[in-house]
Amino acid sequence: MSAPADAGKSKIPLLCGTVLISEVLVIYFAALTGYGLRPVSLGWLLAGASVLALLCLVAAALLPRRRGQNRPGILLGWIAQVLITAGGFIMPSMFFVGAVFAVLWGVAVYLGRRMDRELTEWGG
C-alpha cells in the first residue's frame, strides 16, 4: 500500500489562507466604506488597501506547505494583522475589524500547528 497523497502536507495553508483571503475582501469593502466617509483622499485609501491586500496575498503564498517547514508566511500574516488594526487610526471601525481578524488568525495558526503536530505523532 502507498502512503496517502497528502501525507506530510501542512494544514496551516488551509486554515490561515482562508483567513487571509477573507481579509482581502474585507479590506476592499472597508475601502469602499472609506470612499463614502472620506477620512483621507481616495488615492491614499486605495493605495493603503492595495498594499494591505498584497501583503495578505503574499503571506498566504508563503505559508508552510509541509509539516514542520519554516516559511515567512505566518510572520507576514501577523504583520498584516497589526497593520489592519492600525488602520483604525484612519477609520475607527477598523480597530474592531482588525481585532476580530487577529483573533481568527491566532486561532487558525494555533489549530493548524496543533493538527500538524497531532498528525505527525499519529504517523499520518
Short mmCIF file of C-alpha atoms in Angstrom, two decimals:
data_model
loop_
_atom_site.label_atom_id
_atom_site.label_comp_id
_atom_site.label_asym_id
_atom_site.label_seq_id
_atom_site.Cartn_x
_atom_site.Cartn_y
_atom_site.Cartn_z
CA MET A 1 0.00 0.00 0.00
CA SER A 2 1.20 3.50 -0.78
CA ALA A 3 1.01 6.49 1.54
CA PRO A 4 -1.89 8.91 1.14
CA ALA A 5 -1.28 11.70 -1.35
CA ASP A 6 -1.43 14.38 1.33
CA ALA A 7 0.99 12.70 3.76
CA GLY A 8 3.23 15.38 5.24
CA LYS A 9 1.12 18.28 3.98
CA SER A 10 0.52 21.03 6.49
CA LYS A 11 -2.99 22.09 7.47
CA ILE A 12 -1.80 25.67 8.09
CA PRO A 13 -2.34 26.90 4.49
CA LEU A 14 -5.94 25.74 4.56
CA LEU A 15 -6.84 27.46 7.82
CA CYS A 16 -4.62 30.54 7.66
CA GLY A 17 -5.07 31.04 3.93
CA THR A 18 -8.83 31.22 4.42
CA VAL A 19 -8.42 33.99 6.98
CA LEU A 20 -6.02 35.96 4.77
CA ILE A 21 -8.15 35.70 1.62
CA SER A 22 -11.22 36.74 3.62
CA GLU A 23 -9.27 39.73 4.86
CA VAL A 24 -8.51 40.81 1.31
CA LEU A 25 -12.24 41.00 0.62
CA VAL A 26 -12.93 42.87 3.85
CA ILE A 27 -10.09 45.32 3.16
CA TYR A 28 -11.67 46.33 -0.13
CA PHE A 29 -15.13 46.59 1.43
CA ALA A 30 -13.56 48.86 4.06
CA ALA A 31 -12.01 50.92 1.25
CA LEU A 32 -15.47 51.35 -0.27
CA THR A 33 -16.77 52.46 3.10
CA GLY A 34 -13.84 54.85 3.39
CA TYR A 35 -14.68 56.23 -0.03
CA GLY A 36 -18.11 57.17 1.29
CA LEU A 37 -16.80 58.56 4.58
CA ARG A 38 -13.76 60.25 3.01
CA PRO A 39 -11.37 60.05 6.01
CA VAL A 40 -8.46 60.54 3.57
CA SER A 41 -8.18 61.12 -0.17
CA LEU A 42 -9.26 58.33 -2.50
CA GLY A 43 -5.72 57.81 -3.78
CA TRP A 44 -4.31 57.20 -0.31
CA LEU A 45 -7.24 54.98 0.57
CA LEU A 46 -6.82 52.76 -2.49
CA ALA A 47 -3.04 52.66 -2.11
CA GLY A 48 -3.31 51.59 1.52
CA ALA A 49 -5.95 48.97 0.77
CA SER A 50 -3.88 47.62 -2.12
CA VAL A 51 -0.71 47.36 -0.02
CA LEU A 52 -2.59 45.55 2.76
CA ALA A 53 -4.28 43.22 0.29
CA LEU A 54 -0.96 42.46 -1.41
CA LEU A 55 0.63 41.75 1.97
CA CYS A 56 -2.16 39.29 2.78
CA LEU A 57 -1.79 37.55 -0.58
CA VAL A 58 2.00 37.30 -0.24
CA ALA A 59 1.59 35.93 3.30
CA ALA A 60 -0.88 33.32 2.02
CA ALA A 61 1.54 32.30 -0.73
CA LEU A 62 4.40 31.94 1.75
CA LEU A 63 2.62 29.79 4.33
CA PRO A 64 4.35 26.47 5.13
CA ARG A 65 3.28 23.69 2.76
CA ARG A 66 4.81 20.75 4.62
CA ARG A 67 4.58 19.92 8.30
CA GLY A 68 7.50 21.37 10.24
CA GLN A 69 8.52 23.67 7.39
CA ASN A 70 9.57 27.21 8.32
CA ARG A 71 8.43 29.88 5.90
CA PRO A 72 7.76 33.61 6.49
CA GLY A 73 4.01 33.45 5.79
CA ILE A 74 2.94 33.28 9.43
CA LEU A 75 5.12 36.24 10.41
CA LEU A 76 3.82 38.26 7.44
CA GLY A 77 0.29 37.35 8.49
CA TRP A 78 0.90 38.77 11.96
CA ILE A 79 2.33 41.94 10.42
CA ALA A 80 -0.81 42.22 8.28
CA GLN A 81 -2.98 41.86 11.40
CA VAL A 82 -1.12 44.69 13.13
CA LEU A 83 -1.34 46.97 10.07
CA ILE A 84 -5.03 46.29 9.54
CA THR A 85 -5.75 47.04 13.19
CA ALA A 86 -3.64 50.21 12.90
CA GLY A 87 -5.99 51.25 10.11
CA GLY A 88 -8.32 52.16 12.96
CA PHE A 89 -6.44 55.43 13.29
CA ILE A 90 -7.84 56.36 9.87
CA MET A 91 -11.23 54.66 10.16
CA PRO A 92 -12.12 53.77 13.78
CA SER A 93 -14.23 50.77 12.75
CA MET A 94 -11.02 49.07 11.58
CA PHE A 95 -9.99 48.63 15.23
CA PHE A 96 -12.89 46.19 15.60
CA VAL A 97 -12.32 44.53 12.22
CA GLY A 98 -8.61 44.17 12.93
CA ALA A 99 -9.23 42.71 16.37
CA VAL A 100 -11.70 40.14 15.02
CA PHE A 101 -9.33 39.05 12.27
CA ALA A 102 -6.34 38.98 14.64
CA VAL A 103 -8.25 36.54 16.86
CA LEU A 104 -9.24 34.45 13.82
CA TRP A 105 -5.62 34.48 12.63
CA GLY A 106 -4.30 33.43 16.04
CA VAL A 107 -6.81 30.58 16.26
CA ALA A 108 -6.00 29.43 12.71
CA VAL A 109 -2.26 29.39 13.43
CA TYR A 110 -2.76 27.59 16.74
CA LEU A 111 -5.12 24.95 15.35
CA GLY A 112 -3.06 24.47 12.18
CA ARG A 113 0.09 23.81 14.20
CA ARG A 114 -1.82 21.56 16.59
CA MET A 115 -3.28 19.50 13.75
CA ASP A 116 0.14 19.20 12.12
CA ARG A 117 1.71 18.09 15.39
CA GLU A 118 -1.01 15.51 16.06
CA LEU A 119 -0.91 14.13 12.52
CA THR A 120 2.87 13.75 12.79
CA GLU A 121 2.52 11.94 16.13
CA TRP A 122 -0.12 9.60 14.69
CA GLY A 123 2.06 8.88 11.69
CA GLY A 124 -0.43 10.34 9.22
#
